[in-house]
mmCIF file of C-alpha atoms in Angstrom:
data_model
loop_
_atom_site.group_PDB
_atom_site.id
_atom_site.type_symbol
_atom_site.label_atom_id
_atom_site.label_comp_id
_atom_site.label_asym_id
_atom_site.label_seq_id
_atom_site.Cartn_x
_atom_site.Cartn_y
_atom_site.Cartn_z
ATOM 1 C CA UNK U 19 1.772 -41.840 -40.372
ATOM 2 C CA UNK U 20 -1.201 -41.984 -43.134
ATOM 3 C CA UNK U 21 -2.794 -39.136 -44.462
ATOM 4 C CA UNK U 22 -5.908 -39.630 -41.350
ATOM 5 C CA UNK U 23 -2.954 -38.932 -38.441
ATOM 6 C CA UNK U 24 -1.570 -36.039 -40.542
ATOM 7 C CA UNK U 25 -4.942 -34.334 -41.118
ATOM 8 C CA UNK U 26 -6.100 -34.974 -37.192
ATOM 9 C CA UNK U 27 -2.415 -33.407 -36.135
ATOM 10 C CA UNK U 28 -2.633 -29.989 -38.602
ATOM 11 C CA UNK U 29 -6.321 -30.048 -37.235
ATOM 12 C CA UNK U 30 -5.462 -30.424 -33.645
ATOM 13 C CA UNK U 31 -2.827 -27.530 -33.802
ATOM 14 C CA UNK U 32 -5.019 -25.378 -35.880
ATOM 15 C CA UNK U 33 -7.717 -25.663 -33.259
ATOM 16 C CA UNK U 34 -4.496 -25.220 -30.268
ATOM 17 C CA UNK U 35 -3.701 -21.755 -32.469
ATOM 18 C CA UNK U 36 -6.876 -20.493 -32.592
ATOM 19 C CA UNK U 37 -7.632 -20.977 -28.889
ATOM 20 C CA UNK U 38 -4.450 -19.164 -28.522
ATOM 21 C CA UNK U 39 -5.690 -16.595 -30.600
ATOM 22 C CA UNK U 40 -9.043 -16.082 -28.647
ATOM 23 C CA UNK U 41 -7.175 -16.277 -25.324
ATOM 24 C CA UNK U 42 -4.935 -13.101 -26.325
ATOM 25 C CA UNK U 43 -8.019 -11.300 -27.555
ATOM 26 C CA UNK U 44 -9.877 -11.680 -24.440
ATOM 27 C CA UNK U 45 -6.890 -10.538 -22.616
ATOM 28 C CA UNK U 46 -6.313 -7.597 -24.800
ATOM 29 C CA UNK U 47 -10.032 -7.161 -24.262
ATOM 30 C CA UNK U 48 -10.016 -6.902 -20.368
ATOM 31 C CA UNK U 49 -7.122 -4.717 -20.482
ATOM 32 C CA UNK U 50 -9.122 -2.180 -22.728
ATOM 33 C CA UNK U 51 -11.475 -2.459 -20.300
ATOM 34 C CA UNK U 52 -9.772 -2.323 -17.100
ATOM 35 C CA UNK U 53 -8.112 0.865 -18.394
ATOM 36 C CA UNK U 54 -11.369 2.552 -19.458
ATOM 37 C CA UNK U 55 -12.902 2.062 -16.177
ATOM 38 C CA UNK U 56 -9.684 3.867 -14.368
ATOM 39 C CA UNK U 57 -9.598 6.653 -16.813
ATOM 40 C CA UNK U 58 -10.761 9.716 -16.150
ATOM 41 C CA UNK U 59 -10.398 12.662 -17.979
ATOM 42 C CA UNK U 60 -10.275 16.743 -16.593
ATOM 43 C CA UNK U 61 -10.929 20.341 -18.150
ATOM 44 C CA UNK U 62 -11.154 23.728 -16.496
ATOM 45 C CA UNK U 63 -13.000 26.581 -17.478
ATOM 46 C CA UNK U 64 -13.642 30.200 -16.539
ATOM 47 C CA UNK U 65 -9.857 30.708 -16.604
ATOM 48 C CA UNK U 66 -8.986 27.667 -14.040
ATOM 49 C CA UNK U 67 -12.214 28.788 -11.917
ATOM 50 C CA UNK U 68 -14.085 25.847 -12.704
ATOM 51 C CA UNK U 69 -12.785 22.281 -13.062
ATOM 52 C CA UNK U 70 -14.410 18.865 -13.626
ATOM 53 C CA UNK U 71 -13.241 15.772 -14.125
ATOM 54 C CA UNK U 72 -14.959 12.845 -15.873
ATOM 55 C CA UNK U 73 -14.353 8.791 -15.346
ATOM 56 C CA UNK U 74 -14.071 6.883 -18.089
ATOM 57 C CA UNK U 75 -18.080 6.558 -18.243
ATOM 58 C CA UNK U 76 -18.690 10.322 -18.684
ATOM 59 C CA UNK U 77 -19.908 10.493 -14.980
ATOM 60 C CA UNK U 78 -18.908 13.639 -12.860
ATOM 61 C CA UNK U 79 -16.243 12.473 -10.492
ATOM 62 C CA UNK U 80 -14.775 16.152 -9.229
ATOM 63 C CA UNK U 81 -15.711 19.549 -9.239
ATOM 64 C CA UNK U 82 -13.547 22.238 -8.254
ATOM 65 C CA UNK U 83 -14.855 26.304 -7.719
ATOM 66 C CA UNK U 84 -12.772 28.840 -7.193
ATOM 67 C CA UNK U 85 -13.455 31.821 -4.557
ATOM 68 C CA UNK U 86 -13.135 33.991 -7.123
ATOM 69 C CA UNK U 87 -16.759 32.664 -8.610
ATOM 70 C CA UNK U 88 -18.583 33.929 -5.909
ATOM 71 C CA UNK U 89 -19.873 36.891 -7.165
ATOM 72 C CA UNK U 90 -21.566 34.798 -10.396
ATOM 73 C CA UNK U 91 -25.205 34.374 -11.111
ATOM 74 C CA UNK U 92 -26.705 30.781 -10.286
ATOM 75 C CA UNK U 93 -27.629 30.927 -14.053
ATOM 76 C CA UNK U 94 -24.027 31.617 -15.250
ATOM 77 C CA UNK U 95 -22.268 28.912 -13.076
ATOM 78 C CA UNK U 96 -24.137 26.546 -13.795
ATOM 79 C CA UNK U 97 -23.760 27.151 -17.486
ATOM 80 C CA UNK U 98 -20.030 27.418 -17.342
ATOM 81 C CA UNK U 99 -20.004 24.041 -15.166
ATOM 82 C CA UNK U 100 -21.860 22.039 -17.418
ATOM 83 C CA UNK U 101 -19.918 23.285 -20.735
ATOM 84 C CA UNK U 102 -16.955 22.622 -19.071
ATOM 85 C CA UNK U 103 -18.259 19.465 -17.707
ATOM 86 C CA UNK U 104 -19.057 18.747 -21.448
ATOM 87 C CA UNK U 105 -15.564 19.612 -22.463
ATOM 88 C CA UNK U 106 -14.386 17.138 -20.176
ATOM 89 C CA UNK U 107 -16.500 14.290 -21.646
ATOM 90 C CA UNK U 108 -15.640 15.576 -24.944
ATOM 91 C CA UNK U 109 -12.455 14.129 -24.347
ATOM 92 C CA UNK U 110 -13.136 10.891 -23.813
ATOM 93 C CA UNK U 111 -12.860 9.376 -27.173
ATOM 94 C CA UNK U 112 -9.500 10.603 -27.836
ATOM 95 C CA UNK U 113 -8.379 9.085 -24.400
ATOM 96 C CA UNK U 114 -10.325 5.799 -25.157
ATOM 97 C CA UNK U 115 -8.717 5.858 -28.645
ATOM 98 C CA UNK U 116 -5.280 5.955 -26.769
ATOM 99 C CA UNK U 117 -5.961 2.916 -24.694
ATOM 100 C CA UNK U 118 -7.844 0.983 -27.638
ATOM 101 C CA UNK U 119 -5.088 1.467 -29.629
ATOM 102 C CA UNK U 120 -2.613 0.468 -26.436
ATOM 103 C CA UNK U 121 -3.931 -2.919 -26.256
ATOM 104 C CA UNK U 122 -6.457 -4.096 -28.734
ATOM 105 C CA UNK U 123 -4.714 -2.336 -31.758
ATOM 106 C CA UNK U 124 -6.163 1.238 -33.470
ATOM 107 C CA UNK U 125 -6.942 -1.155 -36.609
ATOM 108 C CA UNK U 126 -9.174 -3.647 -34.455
ATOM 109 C CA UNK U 127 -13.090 -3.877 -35.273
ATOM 110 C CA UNK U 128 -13.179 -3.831 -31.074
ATOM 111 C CA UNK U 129 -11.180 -0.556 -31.128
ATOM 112 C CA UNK U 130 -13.111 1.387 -33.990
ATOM 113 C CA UNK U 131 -16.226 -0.134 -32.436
ATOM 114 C CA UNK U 132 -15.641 1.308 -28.800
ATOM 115 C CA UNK U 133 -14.078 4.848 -29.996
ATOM 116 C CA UNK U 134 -17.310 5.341 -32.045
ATOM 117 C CA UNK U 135 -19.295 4.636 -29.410
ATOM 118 C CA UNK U 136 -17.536 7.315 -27.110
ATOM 119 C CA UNK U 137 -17.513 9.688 -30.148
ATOM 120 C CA UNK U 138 -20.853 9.626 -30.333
ATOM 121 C CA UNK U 139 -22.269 9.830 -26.761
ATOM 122 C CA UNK U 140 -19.688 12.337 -26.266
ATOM 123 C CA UNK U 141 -18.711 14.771 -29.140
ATOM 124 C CA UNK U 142 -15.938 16.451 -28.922
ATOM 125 C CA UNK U 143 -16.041 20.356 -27.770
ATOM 126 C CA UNK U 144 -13.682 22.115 -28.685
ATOM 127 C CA UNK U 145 -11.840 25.246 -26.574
ATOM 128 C CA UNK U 146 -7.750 26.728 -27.731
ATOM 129 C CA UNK U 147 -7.321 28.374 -24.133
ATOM 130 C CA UNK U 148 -7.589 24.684 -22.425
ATOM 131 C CA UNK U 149 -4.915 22.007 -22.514
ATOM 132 C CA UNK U 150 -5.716 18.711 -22.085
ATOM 133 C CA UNK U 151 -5.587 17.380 -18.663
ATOM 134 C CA UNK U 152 -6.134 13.515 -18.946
ATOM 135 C CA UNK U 153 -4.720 10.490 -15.866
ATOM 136 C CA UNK U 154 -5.070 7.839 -14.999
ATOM 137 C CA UNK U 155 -6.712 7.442 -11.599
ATOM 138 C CA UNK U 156 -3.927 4.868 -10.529
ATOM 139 C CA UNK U 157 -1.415 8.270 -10.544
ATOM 140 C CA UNK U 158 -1.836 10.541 -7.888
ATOM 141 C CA UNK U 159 -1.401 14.031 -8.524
ATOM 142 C CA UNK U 160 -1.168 17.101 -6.656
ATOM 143 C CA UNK U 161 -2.890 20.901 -7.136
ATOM 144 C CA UNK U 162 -5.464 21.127 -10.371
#
């Protein structure tokens, strides 16, 4: 073989490798965002009174009100929903951080990228007397 054949071969399986390459990325890529768009992410508020839960967008996908809220001003419940519907969102990035790292890798310029993106249109709030309620809408789950 002259030195023509060799460089057209390491060529030809450079080129192979780095469609390889691509093709795994765009894999990785849909899975990232296959598992975004089933996330969705809950808090509660007014000691388990309220509860909302966010999709992996931010938008409002539940609401749950507790009898016990009856009594509340228009005003206050609809302040206490919305912070708590904030909360929620708030918790977005960490659960988009999760999946980045999952399948694109934490270290990726597609993962940092995405996870800023969340972090910014949806700042974390933070609140000690909540755990974090995140699934994955593919699980079912039963009560709050």
């Amino acid at each position: 073989m002259d030195a023509f054949g060799a460089a057209a071969d390491s060529a030809e399986e450079w080129t192979t490798s780095w469609a390889t390459s691509m093709s795994e990325r765009a894999a990785q890529a849909q899975a990232m965002s296959q598992r975004i768009a089933e996330l969705s992410v809950s808090a509660t508020g007014a000691d388990g009174a309220v509860k909302v839960t966010v999709a992996g967008s931010g938008i409002v996908t539940d609401l749950r009100l507790d009898d016990r809220l009856s009594n509340w001003s228009g005003a206050r419940l609809a302040a206490e929903i919305m912070a708590t519907m904030r909360r929620a969102q708030g918790r977005l990035a960490g659960a988009v951080s999760d999946i980045t790292a999952q399948t694109v890798g934490a270290d990726s310029e597609t993962a940092r990228a995405v996870v800023a993106s969340y972090a910014e249109r949806f700042p974390a709030i933070g609140d000690d007397r909540e755990q974090d309620q995140r699934h994955d809408s593919r699980r079912q789950h039963g009560g709050w």
